[in-house]
Structures are given as C-alpha cells and as structure tokens.
XYZ file of C-alpha atoms in Angstrom:
653
model
C -30.168 12.596 6.160
C -28.751 11.724 2.719
C -28.810 14.458 0.076
C -28.618 11.840 -2.669
C -32.122 10.414 -3.235
C -30.738 7.492 -5.221
C -28.373 6.365 -2.478
C -28.807 3.077 -0.660
C -29.967 3.454 2.990
C -26.857 3.633 5.159
C -25.919 0.868 7.601
C -24.908 1.286 11.250
C -22.445 -0.385 13.566
C -23.951 -2.935 15.934
C -21.946 -1.892 19.007
C -19.190 0.466 20.137
C -16.821 -2.408 20.944
C -17.477 -3.822 17.474
C -16.628 -0.441 15.943
C -13.401 -0.144 17.942
C -12.326 -3.692 17.053
C -13.196 -3.143 13.379
C -11.232 0.101 13.343
C -8.373 -1.667 15.126
C -8.579 -4.445 12.547
C -8.327 -1.813 9.841
C -5.201 -0.334 11.418
C -3.560 -3.482 12.838
C -2.235 -5.255 9.785
C 0.889 -6.641 8.189
C 2.576 -3.312 8.838
C 2.590 -3.968 12.580
C 4.331 -7.334 12.497
C 6.265 -7.245 9.200
C 6.809 -3.682 8.013
C 7.497 -2.113 11.415
C 10.307 -4.537 12.398
C 11.793 -4.204 8.918
C 11.704 -0.396 8.963
C 13.184 -0.304 12.463
C 16.009 -2.675 11.491
C 16.708 -0.847 8.213
C 17.006 2.463 10.043
C 19.255 1.502 12.908
C 16.833 0.266 15.564
C 16.837 2.816 18.381
C 17.636 5.642 15.949
C 14.236 4.996 14.354
C 12.077 5.000 17.478
C 12.419 8.689 18.456
C 11.261 10.061 15.055
C 8.607 7.330 15.078
C 6.993 8.566 18.308
C 7.308 12.221 17.270
C 5.515 11.373 14.020
C 2.866 9.462 15.968
C 1.972 12.518 18.086
C 2.320 15.165 15.364
C 0.896 13.161 12.443
C -0.764 9.979 13.592
C -3.165 11.120 16.313
C -4.135 14.451 14.632
C -4.804 12.771 11.270
C -6.732 9.992 12.961
C -9.116 12.573 14.480
C -9.324 14.511 11.204
C -10.313 11.391 9.261
C -12.893 10.441 11.887
C -14.306 13.966 11.741
C -14.429 14.058 7.941
C -15.997 10.620 7.819
C -18.763 11.283 10.310
C -19.546 14.697 8.826
C -19.761 13.188 5.356
C -21.976 10.400 6.637
C -24.531 12.901 7.931
C -24.749 14.207 4.338
C -25.040 10.703 2.895
C -21.448 10.523 1.617
C -19.020 7.883 2.881
C -16.154 8.716 0.547
C -14.099 11.777 -0.355
C -15.724 12.932 -3.631
C -19.079 13.636 -1.983
C -17.491 15.223 1.085
C -15.229 17.475 -0.998
C -18.133 18.469 -3.221
C -20.002 19.753 -0.165
C -17.083 21.276 1.740
C -15.048 22.957 -1.015
C -16.492 25.618 -3.289
C -14.171 24.725 -6.157
C -16.008 22.146 -8.258
C -12.802 20.554 -9.545
C -11.564 19.446 -6.119
C -14.109 16.653 -5.843
C -12.271 14.779 -8.586
C -9.222 14.558 -6.332
C -11.461 12.580 -4.006
C -11.215 9.656 -6.411
C -7.871 8.857 -4.778
C -9.654 8.328 -1.456
C -11.195 5.051 -2.608
C -9.200 3.920 -5.657
C -5.851 3.853 -3.813
C -7.157 1.489 -1.093
C -8.774 -0.561 -3.877
C -5.353 -1.036 -5.503
C -3.775 -1.898 -2.160
C -6.579 -4.317 -1.366
C -5.931 -6.153 -4.647
C -2.308 -7.042 -3.883
C -3.053 -7.343 -0.159
C -5.378 -10.273 -0.944
C -2.562 -11.968 -2.826
C -0.092 -11.493 0.029
C -2.709 -12.827 2.452
C -2.891 -15.990 0.350
C 0.847 -16.543 0.888
C 0.291 -16.245 4.620
C -2.651 -18.650 4.579
C -0.523 -21.109 2.585
C 2.352 -20.923 5.052
C -0.074 -21.423 7.940
C -1.047 -24.684 6.261
C 2.596 -25.579 5.554
C 3.456 -24.907 9.209
C 0.808 -27.309 10.504
C 1.977 -29.978 8.037
C 5.611 -29.305 8.929
C 6.414 -28.944 5.221
C 9.026 -26.204 5.250
C 10.529 -27.408 8.543
C 11.280 -30.800 6.979
C 12.872 -29.038 4.001
C 15.219 -27.147 6.308
C 16.682 -30.284 7.852
C 19.116 -30.684 4.959
C 21.026 -27.361 4.720
C 23.694 -26.729 7.332
C 24.115 -23.311 8.912
C 21.533 -20.643 9.678
C 22.280 -18.505 6.641
C 22.008 -21.482 4.302
C 18.667 -22.407 5.875
C 17.394 -18.863 5.476
C 18.454 -18.822 1.834
C 16.683 -22.131 1.322
C 13.515 -20.625 2.790
C 13.931 -17.792 0.300
C 14.029 -20.334 -2.502
C 10.999 -22.138 -1.054
C 9.008 -18.861 -1.014
C 10.208 -17.821 -4.466
C 9.229 -21.099 -6.106
C 5.883 -20.970 -4.306
C 5.342 -17.547 -5.907
C 6.409 -18.883 -9.297
C 9.865 -17.255 -9.197
C 12.602 -19.845 -9.606
C 16.339 -19.458 -9.221
C 18.401 -18.640 -12.295
C 22.062 -18.414 -13.189
C 23.927 -16.190 -15.649
C 26.128 -18.028 -18.133
C 28.321 -16.766 -20.951
C 26.689 -16.024 -24.274
C 28.930 -18.455 -26.161
C 27.497 -21.449 -24.283
C 25.980 -24.104 -26.551
C 22.357 -25.234 -26.567
C 23.494 -28.487 -24.987
C 25.139 -26.508 -22.170
C 21.919 -24.555 -21.596
C 19.893 -27.789 -21.535
C 22.220 -29.429 -19.029
C 22.233 -26.389 -16.743
C 18.410 -26.146 -16.802
C 18.336 -29.690 -15.382
C 20.443 -28.651 -12.398
C 18.840 -27.435 -9.167
C 22.034 -26.167 -7.546
C 23.923 -23.185 -8.985
C 27.100 -24.575 -7.440
C 26.971 -27.493 -9.872
C 27.249 -25.247 -12.947
C 30.675 -25.620 -14.618
C 32.757 -22.580 -13.587
C 33.961 -21.972 -17.151
C 30.354 -21.320 -18.219
C 29.511 -18.827 -15.478
C 29.330 -15.163 -16.400
C 31.975 -13.002 -14.737
C 31.587 -9.215 -15.208
C 35.334 -8.689 -14.690
C 36.154 -11.123 -17.467
C 33.241 -10.922 -19.901
C 32.323 -7.252 -19.435
C 29.922 -5.415 -17.126
C 26.304 -4.965 -18.077
C 23.697 -2.593 -16.627
C 20.216 -4.138 -17.086
C 18.600 -0.810 -16.107
C 20.210 1.193 -18.918
C 17.633 1.514 -21.716
C 20.213 2.953 -24.113
C 22.141 -0.320 -24.298
C 21.330 -2.736 -27.112
C 20.094 -6.057 -25.633
C 21.957 -7.890 -28.404
C 25.230 -6.818 -26.776
C 24.385 -8.397 -23.409
C 27.363 -10.679 -22.551
C 25.323 -13.300 -20.686
C 22.223 -15.467 -20.888
C 19.963 -16.180 -17.885
C 19.059 -19.844 -17.487
C 16.390 -21.021 -15.045
C 17.486 -23.797 -12.714
C 15.355 -26.842 -12.009
C 12.845 -26.184 -9.231
C 12.996 -28.146 -5.979
C 9.716 -27.472 -4.204
C 7.039 -26.061 -6.540
C 6.794 -26.539 -10.295
C 4.751 -23.336 -10.694
C 2.566 -20.976 -8.657
C -0.607 -23.066 -8.981
C -0.568 -23.838 -5.241
C -0.322 -20.139 -4.488
C -3.168 -19.432 -6.903
C -5.473 -21.958 -5.226
C -4.850 -20.324 -1.870
C -5.462 -16.931 -3.480
C -8.903 -18.082 -4.603
C -9.703 -19.200 -1.046
C -8.450 -15.919 0.430
C -10.324 -13.823 -2.105
C -13.545 -15.760 -1.445
C -13.205 -15.140 2.317
C -12.783 -11.396 1.762
C -15.847 -11.220 -0.471
C -17.856 -13.340 1.992
C -17.330 -10.900 4.875
C -17.883 -7.876 2.651
C -21.064 -9.368 1.201
C -22.530 -9.855 4.687
C -22.228 -6.125 5.302
C -21.031 -3.846 8.056
C -22.462 -5.356 11.228
C -22.978 -8.992 10.214
C -19.724 -9.285 8.270
C -16.917 -6.837 9.049
C -17.870 -6.274 12.690
C -18.236 -9.995 13.466
C -14.917 -10.723 11.768
C -13.257 -8.115 13.995
C -14.952 -9.370 17.171
C -13.576 -12.864 16.625
C -10.349 -12.113 14.788
C -8.859 -9.277 16.835
C -8.962 -11.026 20.265
C -7.386 -14.109 18.635
C -4.697 -11.924 17.067
C -3.721 -10.396 20.403
C -3.712 -13.792 22.124
C -1.503 -15.350 19.435
C 0.838 -12.343 19.462
C 1.135 -12.529 23.244
C 1.960 -16.261 23.119
C 4.642 -15.664 20.475
C 6.120 -12.726 22.396
C 6.373 -14.850 25.543
C 7.977 -17.688 23.591
C 10.555 -15.343 22.064
C 11.342 -13.851 25.468
C 11.948 -17.354 26.857
C 14.170 -18.639 24.038
C 17.192 -18.754 26.329
C 20.232 -20.640 24.994
C 18.627 -22.059 21.881
C 20.986 -24.101 19.652
C 22.113 -22.009 16.708
C 21.657 -18.627 18.402
C 24.613 -16.250 18.052
C 23.331 -13.589 20.455
C 20.666 -13.076 23.125
C 17.128 -11.733 23.236
C 18.312 -8.852 25.434
C 20.655 -7.782 22.630
C 17.652 -7.641 20.353
C 15.868 -5.276 22.725
C 19.038 -3.205 23.102
C 19.249 -2.909 19.317
C 15.654 -1.706 19.056
C 15.413 0.556 22.082
C 18.869 2.089 22.570
C 18.646 5.530 20.907
C 21.401 6.735 18.617
C 21.046 10.517 18.738
C 23.679 11.097 16.042
C 21.399 9.440 13.472
C 18.628 11.988 14.122
C 20.299 14.304 11.591
C 19.531 11.775 8.844
C 16.390 12.884 6.972
C 15.916 9.369 5.590
C 15.062 8.070 9.074
C 12.473 10.808 9.644
C 10.828 10.050 6.311
C 10.810 6.335 7.091
C 9.265 6.940 10.518
C 6.551 9.194 9.111
C 5.837 6.698 6.334
C 5.446 3.914 8.881
C 2.944 5.968 10.903
C 0.863 6.545 7.764
C 0.966 2.879 6.848
C 0.382 1.398 10.294
C -2.589 3.645 11.172
C -4.101 3.279 7.666
C -4.093 7.053 7.221
C -4.891 8.554 3.843
C -6.565 5.348 2.684
C -10.207 6.364 3.019
C -11.090 3.309 5.128
C -11.284 5.259 8.405
C -13.449 7.855 6.710
C -15.729 5.165 5.261
C -16.093 3.394 8.618
C -16.716 6.674 10.470
C -19.398 7.712 7.963
C -21.713 5.114 9.510
C -21.711 7.025 12.822
C -24.124 9.713 13.987
C -23.414 12.996 15.763
C -24.330 11.291 19.035
C -21.403 8.883 18.658
C -18.083 9.787 20.210
C -15.164 9.992 17.782
C -12.526 11.615 20.008
C -12.163 8.773 22.492
C -12.882 6.104 19.879
C -10.237 7.522 17.552
C -7.717 7.663 20.385
C -8.580 4.091 21.391
C -8.060 2.916 17.808
C -4.648 4.579 17.530
C -3.588 3.315 20.961
C -4.688 -0.246 20.225
C -2.690 -0.206 17.025
C 0.387 1.077 18.840
C 0.040 -1.627 21.483
C 0.015 -4.242 18.716
C 3.022 -2.635 17.029
C 5.252 -1.194 19.738
C 4.619 -3.754 22.501
C 3.830 -6.984 20.646
C 5.311 -6.383 17.197
C 8.633 -5.221 18.612
C 8.863 -8.233 20.936
C 8.702 -10.950 18.280
C 10.560 -10.553 14.987
C 13.448 -8.205 15.873
C 14.592 -9.826 19.169
C 14.361 -13.292 17.600
C 16.254 -12.216 14.465
C 19.032 -10.502 16.456
C 19.365 -13.581 18.682
C 19.985 -15.840 15.664
C 21.655 -13.495 13.163
C 23.073 -10.685 15.293
C 22.369 -6.964 14.864
C 24.352 -6.624 11.624
C 22.800 -9.759 10.184
C 19.305 -8.529 11.072
C 19.934 -5.206 9.342
C 21.152 -7.087 6.263
C 17.990 -9.234 6.270
C 15.810 -6.128 6.658
C 17.422 -4.538 3.621
C 15.949 -7.431 1.638
C 12.435 -6.330 2.637
C 9.590 -7.344 4.921
C 9.090 -10.712 3.237
C 12.682 -11.751 3.938
C 12.083 -11.202 7.635
C 8.604 -12.713 7.811
C 8.805 -15.617 5.357
C 12.491 -16.576 5.514
C 14.010 -15.666 8.864
C 11.055 -16.376 11.153
C 10.288 -19.862 9.734
C 13.996 -20.703 9.985
C 13.975 -19.604 13.649
C 10.864 -21.660 14.389
C 12.544 -24.701 12.829
C 15.227 -24.451 15.536
C 12.908 -24.704 18.539
C 10.652 -27.378 20.004
C 7.120 -27.416 18.566
C 8.322 -25.114 15.831
C 5.391 -26.128 13.610
C 2.973 -24.867 16.270
C 4.632 -21.485 16.757
C 5.103 -21.129 13.007
C 1.372 -21.746 12.537
C 0.564 -19.133 15.214
C 2.847 -16.638 13.480
C 1.227 -17.027 10.083
C -2.346 -17.264 11.407
C -1.688 -14.042 13.332
C -0.494 -12.398 10.094
C -3.501 -13.729 8.198
C -5.968 -12.262 10.696
C -4.093 -8.960 10.575
C -4.220 -9.068 6.789
C -7.874 -9.963 6.229
C -9.232 -7.449 8.765
C -7.250 -4.798 6.893
C -8.167 -5.889 3.365
C -11.929 -5.825 4.016
C -11.423 -2.280 5.320
C -9.409 -1.337 2.223
C -12.176 -2.476 -0.126
C -14.972 -0.818 1.881
C -14.478 2.785 0.580
C -14.999 1.760 -3.058
C -18.099 -0.231 -2.082
C -19.408 2.773 -0.131
C -18.836 5.009 -3.159
C -20.941 2.797 -5.425
C -23.701 2.620 -2.805
C -23.740 6.317 -1.895
C -23.028 7.946 -5.250
C -23.955 5.401 -7.941
C -27.046 4.149 -6.124
C -26.128 0.460 -6.436
C -27.352 -2.044 -3.870
C -24.881 -3.435 -1.354
C -24.762 -6.801 -3.128
C -24.167 -5.244 -6.560
C -21.522 -2.908 -5.143
C -19.629 -5.821 -3.578
C -19.916 -7.751 -6.839
C -18.514 -4.880 -8.940
C -15.641 -4.187 -6.553
C -15.014 -7.916 -6.162
C -14.632 -8.375 -9.912
C -12.412 -5.280 -10.149
C -10.217 -6.496 -7.275
C -9.965 -9.969 -8.775
C -8.777 -8.562 -12.113
C -6.305 -6.139 -10.506
C -4.829 -8.889 -8.333
C -3.668 -10.776 -11.408
C -1.059 -8.114 -12.105
C 0.990 -9.081 -9.018
C 0.092 -12.758 -9.489
C 1.530 -13.007 -13.005
C 4.109 -10.219 -12.951
C 5.424 -10.374 -9.393
C 9.013 -10.960 -10.517
C 8.761 -7.919 -12.795
C 8.191 -5.501 -9.905
C 4.449 -4.937 -10.383
C 3.551 -5.416 -6.712
C 6.287 -2.983 -5.618
C 5.061 -0.449 -8.178
C 1.476 -0.644 -6.935
C 2.673 -0.394 -3.347
C 4.753 2.710 -4.039
C 2.063 4.774 -5.775
C -0.958 3.549 -3.812
C 0.514 2.466 -0.476
C 3.332 4.965 0.021
C 3.245 8.174 -1.995
C -0.488 8.283 -2.678
C -1.665 8.009 0.902
C 0.463 11.026 1.890
C -1.163 13.008 -0.945
C -4.648 12.042 0.274
C -3.771 12.917 3.876
C -2.500 16.301 2.696
C -5.848 16.973 0.978
C -7.766 15.882 4.078
C -5.924 18.066 6.561
C -6.099 21.214 4.417
C -9.788 20.718 3.641
C -10.831 19.981 7.223
C -8.658 22.479 9.092
C -8.423 25.319 6.554
C -11.361 25.146 4.134
C -13.931 23.806 6.552
C -12.240 25.923 9.222
C -10.386 25.065 12.422
C -13.186 26.320 14.685
C -15.918 24.417 12.854
C -13.671 21.346 12.714
C -13.070 21.574 16.465
C -16.803 21.747 17.141
C -17.484 18.872 14.749
C -14.936 16.649 16.462
C -16.439 17.279 19.895
C -20.044 16.456 19.024
C -21.086 13.546 21.222
C -17.597 13.323 22.698
C -16.824 11.675 26.033
C -13.499 13.469 26.482
C -12.128 16.786 25.236
C -9.078 17.065 22.984
C -6.359 19.214 24.625
C -6.465 22.707 23.133
C -2.856 22.648 21.943
C -3.805 19.932 19.462
C -5.848 22.508 17.551
C -2.625 24.407 16.825
C -0.868 21.145 15.892
C -3.676 20.045 13.579
C -3.912 23.418 11.833
C -0.237 24.274 11.455
C 2.219 21.542 12.482
C 0.529 18.542 10.838
C 0.026 20.168 7.397
C 3.580 21.529 7.482
C 4.917 18.087 8.407
C 2.974 16.394 5.576
C 3.957 19.042 3.017
C 7.610 18.682 4.004
C 7.358 14.913 3.542
C 5.878 15.336 0.070
C 8.487 17.892 -0.998
C 11.469 15.906 0.288
C 10.070 12.632 -1.005
C 9.462 14.106 -4.451
C 12.934 15.637 -4.538
C 14.772 12.546 -3.347
C 13.068 9.841 -5.372
C 9.959 11.149 -7.133
C 11.477 11.932 -10.529
C 13.617 8.791 -10.568
C 10.580 6.677 -9.744
C 8.439 8.402 -12.362
C 10.996 7.843 -15.118
C 11.652 4.248 -13.965
C 15.312 4.967 -13.235
C 16.894 1.856 -11.764
C 14.172 -0.431 -13.140
C 15.521 -3.237 -15.353
C 14.684 -2.573 -19.001
C 12.995 -5.978 -19.279
C 10.612 -5.055 -16.436
C 9.702 -1.562 -17.648
C 6.807 -2.636 -19.950
C 5.153 -4.464 -17.028
C 5.628 -1.503 -14.697
C 4.195 0.822 -17.328
C 1.261 -1.528 -17.924
C 0.219 -1.598 -14.260
C 0.454 2.205 -14.155
C -1.838 2.346 -17.187
C -4.317 -0.079 -15.608
C -4.446 1.897 -12.345
C -4.904 5.180 -14.218
C -7.618 3.599 -16.345
C -9.524 2.513 -13.218
C -9.155 6.012 -11.780
C -10.513 7.475 -15.017
C -13.585 5.231 -14.968
C -14.404 6.236 -11.401
C -13.862 9.918 -12.257
C -16.540 9.581 -14.922
C -18.863 8.096 -12.294
C -18.146 11.108 -10.053
C -18.977 13.445 -12.947
C -22.191 11.554 -13.677
C -23.278 11.774 -10.031
C -22.720 15.547 -9.668
C -23.121 16.839 -13.251
C -26.610 18.222 -12.645
C -25.647 19.973 -9.395
C -22.396 21.449 -10.723
C -23.447 21.970 -14.364
C -20.170 20.557 -15.676
C -19.177 19.244 -19.075
C -17.652 15.778 -19.359
C -14.571 17.557 -20.687
C -13.699 18.620 -17.120
C -12.879 15.171 -15.685
C -11.335 14.134 -19.006
C -8.997 17.138 -18.897
C -8.006 16.475 -15.263
C -7.378 12.827 -16.072
C -5.660 13.664 -19.332
C -2.556 15.278 -17.831
C -1.351 12.223 -15.866
C -2.184 10.145 -18.949
C 0.119 12.383 -20.988
C 2.859 11.901 -18.422
C 2.260 8.160 -18.562
C 2.520 8.106 -22.358
C 5.701 10.160 -22.156
C 7.268 7.604 -19.815
C 6.527 4.658 -22.096
C 9.679 2.475 -22.262
C 10.182 3.303 -25.930
C 10.294 7.053 -25.234
C 12.276 6.924 -22.023
C 15.550 7.096 -23.946
C 15.181 10.854 -24.376
C 16.899 13.136 -21.881
C 15.001 14.237 -18.806
C 14.903 17.844 -19.954
C 13.445 16.598 -23.230
C 10.795 14.631 -21.349
C 9.731 17.764 -19.457
C 9.499 19.761 -22.690
C 7.588 16.916 -24.334
C 4.934 16.742 -21.625
C 4.558 20.526 -21.392
C 4.249 20.977 -25.153
C 1.754 18.125 -25.509
C -0.306 19.570 -22.678
C -0.425 23.047 -24.205
C -1.152 21.889 -27.756
C -3.769 19.286 -26.861
C -5.322 21.565 -24.251
C -5.705 24.490 -26.661
C -6.949 22.338 -29.514
C -9.416 20.514 -27.266
C -10.693 23.784 -25.791
C -11.142 25.478 -29.170
C -12.870 22.498 -30.791
C -15.254 22.032 -27.865
C -16.088 25.741 -27.878
C -16.817 25.607 -31.583
C -19.147 22.654 -31.115
C -20.932 24.044 -28.048
C -21.445 27.709 -29.010
C -24.604 28.526 -31.025
C -24.084 29.874 -34.566
C -23.814 33.660 -34.960
C -26.783 35.648 -36.223
C -24.679 37.831 -38.538
C -21.680 36.542 -40.526
C -20.367 40.009 -41.616
C -16.938 41.056 -40.377
C -16.722 43.552 -37.550
C -15.178 46.087 -39.942
C -18.411 46.111 -41.935
C -20.338 47.083 -38.809
C -17.881 49.839 -38.003
C -18.082 51.184 -41.532
C-alpha cells in the first residue's frame, strides 16, 4: 500500500503477455537494428561478439533482475521511481537526490528519440512513394549513391552541403557558388587548400576567428529547402507518443506493445530472409556469407583492446535499457505475487533474439555484400545513421520491390522506436503521479510539454552537436552511473540476502545460486571499472569540450545548462515531497545541484581558454568560497539571537 497519501492510485498490467511485450518493446529499440550493427562493425565484427556475450551474462542479466526487484519493491511502497525507493532503502537522506537521474535521463533521451523517430516515419513514407529510390537513379556507383543518400538525409534534417573557399573571394564569387548544387563545379582557384592557404583547427578556442583562412559557403539544396518536412513528421510522431501515454498503462502502452511487437518481429524476419536470399545482386562486391564471416569469426588478438570491452558493455546497457528507470517504473506496477525472475529473463532473451538473431542478419551482411568488410567498417565509423539511412536505402534501391523492403525496414525501426520512447517517458510521469500527486492526465501533459521543449534543441541545433551531447550524458555515461547506484543499493545497502528473497517472491523459477555472487561482487566491479576507464579515457576531454568546434561550443554548453536546469527543478520537487519526513532545508538540494552548476559555469566557452589545471583550481576555489559563505549566512539567518551579548571573557572574569 502507498505510503504517500497524496499519490494517485497505481495502475496494473492487464496481462502477463502484455507486460512481457511492453518490457520487450522497452528494450527492443533502435539499438538492436542500428546501434548494434554499427558497434559490431566499428569494433571488428567477431572481435566484438565475445566481450558482448560476456557483458550480457555478467552485466545484462544481473542488472535486469536488480532493476525488476527494485521496481517491484518500490511499487509496494507506492514509489515507481528512484527518489522514493532510495529514500526508503538508504538511511542517508542525501542519496534520494541522486534518484533524480533515474527519471530525468530517460526524459532527455525520450526528447531526442521522438525526433529520430520522426525521421524514420518520414523515410517510411518516402519508401512507399519511391522518393529516394528515384533520386538514386542518377548517380553512378554504389559509393556515389550512398553519398547522395547522405545529402538527402542531411537536407531533410536542415543540414545542407557547404564548401570552403579562400577568404579573398569576392562577394560575387560567394553569390555564384551559393547558386551551385555540386561542389565539383566550384572553380578550383577559389577552393581552400590547407597546404597552400594554411591549416586551421576549428576546435582550438585560442585561435582568433579573424585569422581563419577560409569562408564556408552553403551550396544550393537539391531535395529539401529546409527541415519543415521533418518538423511536420515530428509533430505527428510526438502526438502518437502522447496519445499512447495519455491512454495509460494497460489501454495505451500495453496495447501498443501487443500490436507493435509481433509486427516488428514479422517485418524483421521478412527482411532477414530477403537479405539471406540476395544471391548475385547487381552491384554487390561480396557475398552474404562473407558478411556472416565478418560478424561471427572471432579475432582473439583484439580481446586485449579495452576499447572493444567498453563498447560491448555500453551496447548491453543501451540495448537492454538498463540504468534508464523505465524497467523500474514498469516493474513498480507489479505485486509480490507476480513473477519477476522468469519475466525478466524472458525480456532479456527476447531482446537478444531481436538483436543477435534478427539484427545481425540484416544490416551487416547486406552492407558487407555491397561494400565489403573494409567498406562496412568505414561506413560504421560515420555512425548508426550512415548505416541505417544511407547504406540500407541504397541497397534496397538495387533490388526488386526495393520500395517495399525499404518501407518494411523503416516501419520496423519506427515500431522499435515508439515502443521505447513511451517507456522512456514513463518514469517521469510516474514520478509526478507518485510523488507530486498529479493525476495521470496532468502528469502526461507536464511531461509532454517538457519533452516538446527539450526536443527543439536537437531540431534546431542538430548540426551543432546538440543531439550527440544529449546522447553522451544521458544515453551513455549517465545510464552507467544510475546502474552503479542501483546495484550498490540493492545488493549492498538493502543486502544480498534480502535482495535474493525479494527477487524470488512469486517466482516460477529459481535463479542459480552463483548469480548471487555475480550480482554482489562481479557486476558492481565490472560497472565501476567501466566508469573509471571511461572517465580516464574521455571524461575530462568531453567535459571541457576538447575536440568540439569553437562555433558549436555555445550550443553544447546551452543544452548542458538546459538539462541541468530541468534536473534542478525536479530536485526541488523531490525536496518538497520529502521535506516533512526528512526535516531538510531547501539549501540541501540547492547545494547538491550547485556543484555541477559551478562546473558548468567554469566550462563556459569564454572561460575554457584557461589551462586545465587552472580550471580545476577555479572550480575547487569557487566551491569552497561559495560553500563557506552560503553555510555561514544561512546559519546566521536560521539561529535564534543570543540571550546575552557580553563576550566570553566577561563571563570568565
């Protein structure tokens, strides 16, 4: 029974199969069909698969059970998100504020996920119309066609092609070049050549922009004047997400999963069969069997490369939706009579079937067949979108009924995306219902408005790296931090024995005993090692925006500020909910939130020119000075006046 009298009565799942499909929809997403093939290709194919399966058994399955256990236990107390669960399970009152990450991070991911879904929905429509296939009839050669698809996608997103010309070019030259659509038509004497005109590092903030030896000129667009088409599809996609969320758990999310997930598996199976039967397709440079050899032939020498292990572990986190709070939120609507051991295992297994069996049989074999192993690795280095939106459409354009299989591909991705995005937005909705006492409709409205506003960062500033920035902090680094909190709280604070009993309440099967050792020792060690290595290898560089073009740094900083501002608002809501129980001053959440804000201010593009050692000293000194001054002033205001104003020496005399 809920311990929060103001909370909205909690919903329940309509059926076990609906729960499993909804959980599978949460896990089976774009990571299965886009990110997994890209990660595998980037990390040498077969060299990636061994660390991947090790991470699945040592991280994936244990964390899946831990999140199910935390979620159901919290649900029995009336809490579907981390702040309430941590407040009950951990004696330290400050820890509950860390729980804000358990629903704000998926909220951030859900915002840009909705935008990416709109691209997929658009390309489903373009596939049926045969739009991009007709555009590919002109260019000769597979690589040229793939590049043209890249231009098609870029212009659809509002990112046109540009060319660098020398700074001494006249205004008439600039005008003439802006009317060209082909960079090859630009007069060679106007093109910028670093060997002739001097090299320039756009990521070096210490360089004066006035000294830049070139000017970037946008070429005339061929396919889309702006991103208005993309925006219209975004509005449709966003409305669909809110529609299913508004209908609630059983009538909305569960029904979406019951219809969407079977269709997804059917479409994936059809595509896998079609790829396997490509045969001697015109334009292919290799065979499908070579694609499977690339993916499944292990390269044991590469196992010494820590980068591959980190990539494999990161993929397991992403593909199983671990550390995102959505599993915990879904599981909180279960009772102690409901099995979570078998259901959690079924969810993880279903996701792996979609990824390892179906996902590995579509994009990688097809790409290797048309571009070869080296070409596929080069495409993968360009990112998941290069593989999904450039290479795959180009491949479909080469086969009979390409429009049909292209439509299946993008509809499959759209189903995978929308079943995941509704899950990503559910934790924040649950928080407002459980802790703020809002009705379901009001909670969906508040989160819908927040998501809509957040999504406009990637919509307007996509070319400035805003989407990648959100994905790194919320969808990569952040989820590992949340998972680390979860495993230590459940297995160490709550206690391994109590956790083991909690997991087995209502269970249909028993977890093998050796998993208790793995969940208590191996999994937390594995996660901690990931965090340490990750922070060492790229954490500081990412924090200080090293390698980010100077022109993009204000946009990157702005989205960091917006995300931190949202986190701060929700932290105040957490304080308001528990202030009477914990007898805390509002200064507590403000102080916890204040440190990352100081770091953020210190990394403002105007201050980034100072040395790294200076940045460390700056943050530390600001923290000490502001902390001491804030503490002393608050104490002065809060303490009652003294009864006697004589000095202590007078008393002693």
